[in-house]
Amino acid sequence: MTLRPTAGRVEVLPRQFPTNRGGLCQKGWTAAELLDHPDRLTTPLVRDRPGAELRPATWPEALDRVVTGIRRIQAGHGRDAVAVFGGGGLTNEKAYALGKFARVALGTRNIDYNGRFCMSSAAAAGIRAFGIDRGLPFPLADLGTADTLLLVGANVAETMPPLVRYLIEQRERGGTLIVIDPRATATARQATLHLQPTPGTDLAVANALLHVALAEGWVDKRYVDARTAGFEPVRRVAASYWPARVEQLSGVPVADLEAAARALGTADRAIILTARGAEQHAKGVDTVTAFINLALALGLPGRPGSGYGCLTGQGNGQGGREHGQKADQLPGYRRIDDPAARAHVAGVWGVRPEELPGPGISAYELLTALGTPDGPKALLVFGSNPVVSAPRANQVESRLRDLDLLIVADFVRSETAAIADVVLPTAQWAEEDGTMTNLEGRVLRRRALRPPPPGVRTDLAVLAELAGRLGEQGGSAGGVGDGGPAERGAAPGTGPVPGPRFPTDPGVVFEELRRASAGGIADYAGISWERIDAEDGVFWPCPTEDGAGTPRLFADRFSTPDGRARFLPVEHRAVAEEVCPDYPVYLTTGRVLAQYQSGAQTRRIAPLHRAAPGAFLELHPDLAARLGVQDGDEVFVTSRRGEMRAPARITPTIRPDTVFAPFHWAGPARINSVTSDALDPVSRMPEFKVCAVRVEKA
Ligand SMILES: Nc1nc2c(c(=O)[nH]1)N[C@H]1C(S)=C(S)[C@@H](COP(=O)(O)OP(=O)(O)OC[C@H]3O[C@@H](n4cnc5c(=O)[nH]c(N)nc54)[C@H](O)[C@@H]3O)O[C@H]1N2
Ligand SMILES: Nc1nc2c(c(=O)[nH]1)N[C@H]1C(S)=C(S)[C@@H](COP(=O)(O)OP(=O)(O)OC[C@H]3O[C@@H](n4cnc5c(=O)[nH]c(N)nc54)[C@H](O)[C@@H]3O)O[C@H]1N2
Ligand SMILES: [Mo]
């Protein structure tokens, strides 16, 4: 998109760009409305004592409260008693600075971010199989040329509208689109074939597709021999997923399983994509692995116009997971428990490797540890609204309230900011420079179009100020652009970066990020802002300034030590919470077109509110009849954890054993009061997509 400042106002205009081809969803069109919205925070807020209202404060007073509180808590309970929670909407520069701030300025191991709720299962499965986690290992435009495209748990028509153009192109070329979703979504309605499984059974479906491919001789044996390892145990597992058995498990008819397998197995170019519907499960990593196994058996990854990919979510869903916001991660997608990685990053940060903390705990585990006797006593939140978006949110909210000190940096009074002790008003997207990395691994510029309003500071300036007051040599009071000597174009290497340790100029931060990432999986060393401008984005890994970026991965080898992709046998297992007489219906959750995430940024925008004014519960006419519920009736949805209230929306597009609610609303309409907090054992991703509930007329 292009953003045009007109007399102090910013308008959003679609631009011809290779990724979105001029498409832009309504959320994009209205994003500018939040810049000058009356709800915009323009002064810090503090709470004087528990129970008191938030009141306006000056920056020095608010920052003093933060620093005094952190010092007191760390003196009494140790450095890990202060925790940080980040977000996948932060620019690369901010995500990097936040991770460094936690490890260097706070010295805490406790940092994680909302991407744990979003991308973590696909990321873990990708690393396991390919040795690398990049959403798409090929350019997005490949989708348009696929003979067969399989979307698993992705409602792109509502969640990624710019991508729909490729689906249209694919169909116009005579391609087959297969959608797997328990609901006949706007996306599924465009499909050639819609498989409608019970939530949480995708793994079995994937194994059945592989079973059929094996039986029909569609497995690419040459590819399997030359490019992969570990097929034999996967073949043995798939043998026991005959379609009739999987029809029993998933509800998907044998004929549909066979038709889907045929479309994939006989295509020249086939692409398999997963999104949150497949991933947000207590077996999300294994489910993604099952689809990767299928893709590898068919010889897709690395073949032109073919492959497996995962659709990322948030604005910087890809970049946000590369630069050290994760509990177990250092910049460049390095592991924090790898001695070589620690030595490299410590060198760039000018600290000794042994000063860097070890791995912390994952997002949900961190949120539930807050305020407990051994858990953190303070939390700084940058770019998330967990009161609405975390699973089992009623418990998370009470943990947040138990903290001695909750600090939230945001530009609106989100539900999490509303219960904070200190709220710091920060700049929005149009008010600061930076980079984002899209699902293709393409690093893109985001440009400041106007300065932040008076009273507002950038996240980088806030971090620099806090680090300075906590005793680091960070930048001074900090508006934008006072971050010390720009080093653009300097060859990245190791060794501490000259200038302030926490610069506020995003260009300077990016130069440091390049050095910190050099030699890592997500290697940005050869990427400069100038190159991004000149090349319409640069694909990582890009280790050298004179070498090209990498739009396509896996053409000759995978990123594993021996260059082969790894098969891993995975078995179907029950969802964490099965239906029972007290809770007889499956609940699944997700999104609607006109609202974004926790709703903090979109519920306030009038046209979006008109388009999607509140939560609802989608249920099948048969289920509604059994419950005596009419369309529009208020219903209660109750699980073992809590309840939610919303009007019923009766529709034949959903399975009769399943109900659906969007998670964009707060208060009594908060579906995350109900959702399950079962976690995937590998990724620690919560099972947002299925739990057992009871539905009653209110
Ligand atoms: N309008 C809008 N767009 C967004 C966002 C938003 O909040 N609003 N958020 C952004 C973010 S952060 C993300 S992560 C993406 C998410 O993008 P998507 O993954 O497309 O979004 P969801 O609606 O969470 O889930 C997709 C589908 O999974 C289905 N599903 C539920 N359970 C299962 C299951 O067990 N198996 C299968 N196969 N499908 C299942 C749901 O019915 C739903 O239609 O969207 C991004 N875009
Ligand atoms: N039931 C259920 N729950 C879910 C999901 C689901 O499918 N079902 N999906 C999960 C997924 S995929 C995701 S990604 C999460 C998202 O959940 P959240 O992390 O809560 O997402 P947002 O609503 O985007 O919250 C971002 C907050 O940070 C602020 N913000 C935005 N940009 C910046 C910035 O640059 N700096 C600062 N300081 N603040 C900023 C916004 O105003 C907003 O208040 O929700 C998860 N929760
Ligand atoms: Mo997400």
PDB file of N, CA and C in Angstrom, residues 225-271:
ATOM      1  N   ASP A 225      14.242 -40.788  -2.034  1.00  0.00           N
ATOM      2  CA  ASP A 225      15.586 -41.359  -1.873  1.00  0.00           C
ATOM      3  C   ASP A 225      16.674 -40.288  -1.888  1.00  0.00           C
ATOM      4  N   ALA A 226      16.559 -39.344  -2.799  1.00  0.00           N
ATOM      5  CA  ALA A 226      17.652 -38.400  -3.019  1.00  0.00           C
ATOM      6  C   ALA A 226      17.649 -37.249  -2.001  1.00  0.00           C
ATOM      7  N   ARG A 227      16.462 -36.851  -1.505  1.00  0.00           N
ATOM      8  CA  ARG A 227      16.399 -35.575  -0.803  1.00  0.00           C
ATOM      9  C   ARG A 227      15.904 -35.647   0.626  1.00  0.00           C
ATOM     10  N   THR A 228      15.519 -36.863   1.083  1.00  0.00           N
ATOM     11  CA  THR A 228      14.905 -36.934   2.409  1.00  0.00           C
ATOM     12  C   THR A 228      15.515 -38.057   3.228  1.00  0.00           C
ATOM     13  N   ALA A 229      15.166 -38.083   4.499  1.00  0.00           N
ATOM     14  CA  ALA A 229      15.570 -39.177   5.376  1.00  0.00           C
ATOM     15  C   ALA A 229      14.377 -39.564   6.241  1.00  0.00           C
ATOM     16  N   GLY A 230      14.271 -40.827   6.561  1.00  0.00           N
ATOM     17  CA  GLY A 230      13.291 -41.279   7.558  1.00  0.00           C
ATOM     18  C   GLY A 230      11.927 -41.642   7.011  1.00  0.00           C
ATOM     19  N   PHE A 231      11.822 -41.993   5.721  1.00  0.00           N
ATOM     20  CA  PHE A 231      10.497 -42.258   5.158  1.00  0.00           C
ATOM     21  C   PHE A 231       9.871 -43.554   5.670  1.00  0.00           C
ATOM     22  N   GLU A 232      10.691 -44.581   5.897  1.00  0.00           N
ATOM     23  CA  GLU A 232      10.147 -45.909   6.171  1.00  0.00           C
ATOM     24  C   GLU A 232       9.171 -45.924   7.363  1.00  0.00           C
ATOM     25  N   PRO A 233       9.529 -45.368   8.526  1.00  0.00           N
ATOM     26  CA  PRO A 233       8.555 -45.381   9.628  1.00  0.00           C
ATOM     27  C   PRO A 233       7.285 -44.576   9.312  1.00  0.00           C
ATOM     28  N   VAL A 234       7.407 -43.543   8.509  1.00  0.00           N
ATOM     29  CA  VAL A 234       6.225 -42.758   8.128  1.00  0.00           C
ATOM     30  C   VAL A 234       5.321 -43.590   7.225  1.00  0.00           C
ATOM     31  N   ARG A 235       5.930 -44.334   6.312  1.00  0.00           N
ATOM     32  CA  ARG A 235       5.158 -45.210   5.433  1.00  0.00           C
ATOM     33  C   ARG A 235       4.392 -46.242   6.265  1.00  0.00           C
ATOM     34  N   ARG A 236       5.076 -46.795   7.283  1.00  0.00           N
ATOM     35  CA  ARG A 236       4.411 -47.803   8.124  1.00  0.00           C
ATOM     36  C   ARG A 236       3.224 -47.205   8.865  1.00  0.00           C
ATOM     37  N   VAL A 237       3.388 -46.002   9.400  1.00  0.00           N
ATOM     38  CA  VAL A 237       2.274 -45.352  10.111  1.00  0.00           C
ATOM     39  C   VAL A 237       1.121 -45.082   9.147  1.00  0.00           C
ATOM     40  N   ALA A 238       1.441 -44.552   7.974  1.00  0.00           N
ATOM     41  CA  ALA A 238       0.382 -44.197   7.021  1.00  0.00           C
ATOM     42  C   ALA A 238      -0.425 -45.429   6.616  1.00  0.00           C
ATOM     43  N   ALA A 239       0.240 -46.595   6.633  1.00  0.00           N
ATOM     44  CA  ALA A 239      -0.454 -47.824   6.223  1.00  0.00           C
ATOM     45  C   ALA A 239      -1.699 -48.076   7.068  1.00  0.00           C
ATOM     46  N   SER A 240      -1.700 -47.611   8.321  1.00  0.00           N
ATOM     47  CA  SER A 240      -2.850 -47.886   9.184  1.00  0.00           C
ATOM     48  C   SER A 240      -3.910 -46.771   9.137  1.00  0.00           C
ATOM     49  N   TYR A 241      -3.737 -45.791   8.246  1.00  0.00           N
ATOM     50  CA  TYR A 241      -4.750 -44.727   8.108  1.00  0.00           C
ATOM     51  C   TYR A 241      -5.540 -44.913   6.820  1.00  0.00           C
ATOM     52  N   TRP A 242      -6.171 -46.093   6.695  1.00  0.00           N
ATOM     53  CA  TRP A 242      -6.985 -46.322   5.511  1.00  0.00           C
ATOM     54  C   TRP A 242      -8.205 -45.412   5.575  1.00  0.00           C
ATOM     55  N   PRO A 243      -8.672 -44.958   4.417  1.00  0.00           N
ATOM     56  CA  PRO A 243      -9.706 -43.920   4.381  1.00  0.00           C
ATOM     57  C   PRO A 243     -10.958 -44.234   5.202  1.00  0.00           C
ATOM     58  N   ALA A 244     -11.403 -45.484   5.218  1.00  0.00           N
ATOM     59  CA  ALA A 244     -12.630 -45.778   5.973  1.00  0.00           C
ATOM     60  C   ALA A 244     -12.420 -45.518   7.465  1.00  0.00           C
ATOM     61  N   ARG A 245     -11.216 -45.834   7.951  1.00  0.00           N
ATOM     62  CA  ARG A 245     -10.926 -45.576   9.362  1.00  0.00           C
ATOM     63  C   ARG A 245     -10.926 -44.064   9.629  1.00  0.00           C
ATOM     64  N   VAL A 246     -10.329 -43.321   8.700  1.00  0.00           N
ATOM     65  CA  VAL A 246     -10.225 -41.874   8.912  1.00  0.00           C
ATOM     66  C   VAL A 246     -11.581 -41.183   8.723  1.00  0.00           C
ATOM     67  N   GLU A 247     -12.442 -41.770   7.899  1.00  0.00           N
ATOM     68  CA  GLU A 247     -13.811 -41.231   7.827  1.00  0.00           C
ATOM     69  C   GLU A 247     -14.472 -41.322   9.203  1.00  0.00           C
ATOM     70  N   GLN A 248     -14.249 -42.449   9.896  1.00  0.00           N
ATOM     71  CA  GLN A 248     -14.782 -42.606  11.250  1.00  0.00           C
ATOM     72  C   GLN A 248     -14.224 -41.554  12.203  1.00  0.00           C
ATOM     73  N   LEU A 249     -12.913 -41.305  12.107  1.00  0.00           N
ATOM     74  CA  LEU A 249     -12.249 -40.375  13.026  1.00  0.00           C
ATOM     75  C   LEU A 249     -12.617 -38.924  12.749  1.00  0.00           C
ATOM     76  N   SER A 250     -12.721 -38.578  11.468  1.00  0.00           N
ATOM     77  CA  SER A 250     -12.793 -37.163  11.109  1.00  0.00           C
ATOM     78  C   SER A 250     -14.143 -36.730  10.563  1.00  0.00           C
ATOM     79  N   GLY A 251     -14.929 -37.695  10.115  1.00  0.00           N
ATOM     80  CA  GLY A 251     -16.191 -37.338   9.472  1.00  0.00           C
ATOM     81  C   GLY A 251     -16.040 -36.980   7.998  1.00  0.00           C
ATOM     82  N   VAL A 252     -14.831 -37.065   7.457  1.00  0.00           N
ATOM     83  CA  VAL A 252     -14.649 -36.750   6.029  1.00  0.00           C
ATOM     84  C   VAL A 252     -14.884 -38.024   5.208  1.00  0.00           C
ATOM     85  N   PRO A 253     -15.836 -37.998   4.264  1.00  0.00           N
ATOM     86  CA  PRO A 253     -16.161 -39.199   3.497  1.00  0.00           C
ATOM     87  C   PRO A 253     -14.956 -39.751   2.734  1.00  0.00           C
ATOM     88  N   VAL A 254     -14.916 -41.083   2.618  1.00  0.00           N
ATOM     89  CA  VAL A 254     -13.843 -41.777   1.902  1.00  0.00           C
ATOM     90  C   VAL A 254     -13.639 -41.181   0.507  1.00  0.00           C
ATOM     91  N   ALA A 255     -14.743 -40.939  -0.185  1.00  0.00           N
ATOM     92  CA  ALA A 255     -14.634 -40.446  -1.566  1.00  0.00           C
ATOM     93  C   ALA A 255     -13.906 -39.099  -1.619  1.00  0.00           C
ATOM     94  N   ASP A 256     -14.166 -38.257  -0.617  1.00  0.00           N
ATOM     95  CA  ASP A 256     -13.504 -36.946  -0.593  1.00  0.00           C
ATOM     96  C   ASP A 256     -12.021 -37.085  -0.277  1.00  0.00           C
ATOM     97  N   LEU A 257     -11.692 -38.005   0.635  1.00  0.00           N
ATOM     98  CA  LEU A 257     -10.275 -38.240   0.939  1.00  0.00           C
ATOM     99  C   LEU A 257      -9.560 -38.712  -0.326  1.00  0.00           C
ATOM    100  N   GLU A 258     -10.214 -39.606  -1.055  1.00  0.00           N
ATOM    101  CA  GLU A 258      -9.585 -40.141  -2.269  1.00  0.00           C
ATOM    102  C   GLU A 258      -9.459 -39.068  -3.349  1.00  0.00           C
ATOM    103  N   ALA A 259     -10.489 -38.254  -3.473  1.00  0.00           N
ATOM    104  CA  ALA A 259     -10.439 -37.197  -4.495  1.00  0.00           C
ATOM    105  C   ALA A 259      -9.342 -36.184  -4.157  1.00  0.00           C
ATOM    106  N   ALA A 260      -9.211 -35.837  -2.884  1.00  0.00           N
ATOM    107  CA  ALA A 260      -8.174 -34.875  -2.483  1.00  0.00           C
ATOM    108  C   ALA A 260      -6.787 -35.457  -2.741  1.00  0.00           C
ATOM    109  N   ALA A 261      -6.606 -36.724  -2.376  1.00  0.00           N
ATOM    110  CA  ALA A 261      -5.298 -37.359  -2.586  1.00  0.00           C
ATOM    111  C   ALA A 261      -4.962 -37.402  -4.074  1.00  0.00           C
ATOM    112  N   ARG A 262      -5.974 -37.693  -4.892  1.00  0.00           N
ATOM    113  CA  ARG A 262      -5.743 -37.760  -6.343  1.00  0.00           C
ATOM    114  C   ARG A 262      -5.333 -36.393  -6.890  1.00  0.00           C
ATOM    115  N   ALA A 263      -6.063 -35.359  -6.470  1.00  0.00           N
ATOM    116  CA  ALA A 263      -5.757 -34.017  -6.971  1.00  0.00           C
ATOM    117  C   ALA A 263      -4.324 -33.615  -6.611  1.00  0.00           C
ATOM    118  N   LEU A 264      -3.896 -33.984  -5.411  1.00  0.00           N
ATOM    119  CA  LEU A 264      -2.527 -33.645  -4.999  1.00  0.00           C
ATOM    120  C   LEU A 264      -1.508 -34.556  -5.668  1.00  0.00           C
ATOM    121  N   GLY A 265      -1.822 -35.851  -5.677  1.00  0.00           N
ATOM    122  CA  GLY A 265      -0.847 -36.846  -6.115  1.00  0.00           C
ATOM    123  C   GLY A 265      -0.587 -36.829  -7.606  1.00  0.00           C
ATOM    124  N   THR A 266      -1.553 -36.341  -8.384  1.00  0.00           N
ATOM    125  CA  THR A 266      -1.376 -36.382  -9.841  1.00  0.00           C
ATOM    126  C   THR A 266      -1.062 -35.000 -10.423  1.00  0.00           C
ATOM    127  N   ALA A 267      -0.964 -33.981  -9.566  1.00  0.00           N
ATOM    128  CA  ALA A 267      -0.700 -32.630 -10.072  1.00  0.00           C
ATOM    129  C   ALA A 267       0.771 -32.470 -10.439  1.00  0.00           C
ATOM    130  N   ASP A 268       1.021 -31.635 -11.426  1.00  0.00           N
ATOM    131  CA  ASP A 268       2.394 -31.255 -11.743  1.00  0.00           C
ATOM    132  C   ASP A 268       2.938 -30.322 -10.680  1.00  0.00           C
ATOM    133  N   ARG A 269       2.133 -29.314 -10.382  1.00  0.00           N
ATOM    134  CA  ARG A 269       2.513 -28.330  -9.370  1.00  0.00           C
ATOM    135  C   ARG A 269       1.467 -28.356  -8.272  1.00  0.00           C
ATOM    136  N   ALA A 270       1.897 -28.678  -7.059  1.00  0.00           N
ATOM    137  CA  ALA A 270       0.949 -28.705  -5.943  1.00  0.00           C
ATOM    138  C   ALA A 270       1.545 -27.967  -4.752  1.00  0.00           C
ATOM    139  N   ILE A 271       0.686 -27.225  -4.046  1.00  0.00           N
ATOM    140  CA  ILE A 271       1.127 -26.476  -2.869  1.00  0.00           C
ATOM    141  C   ILE A 271       0.193 -26.799  -1.712  1.00  0.00           C
TER     142      ILE A 271
END
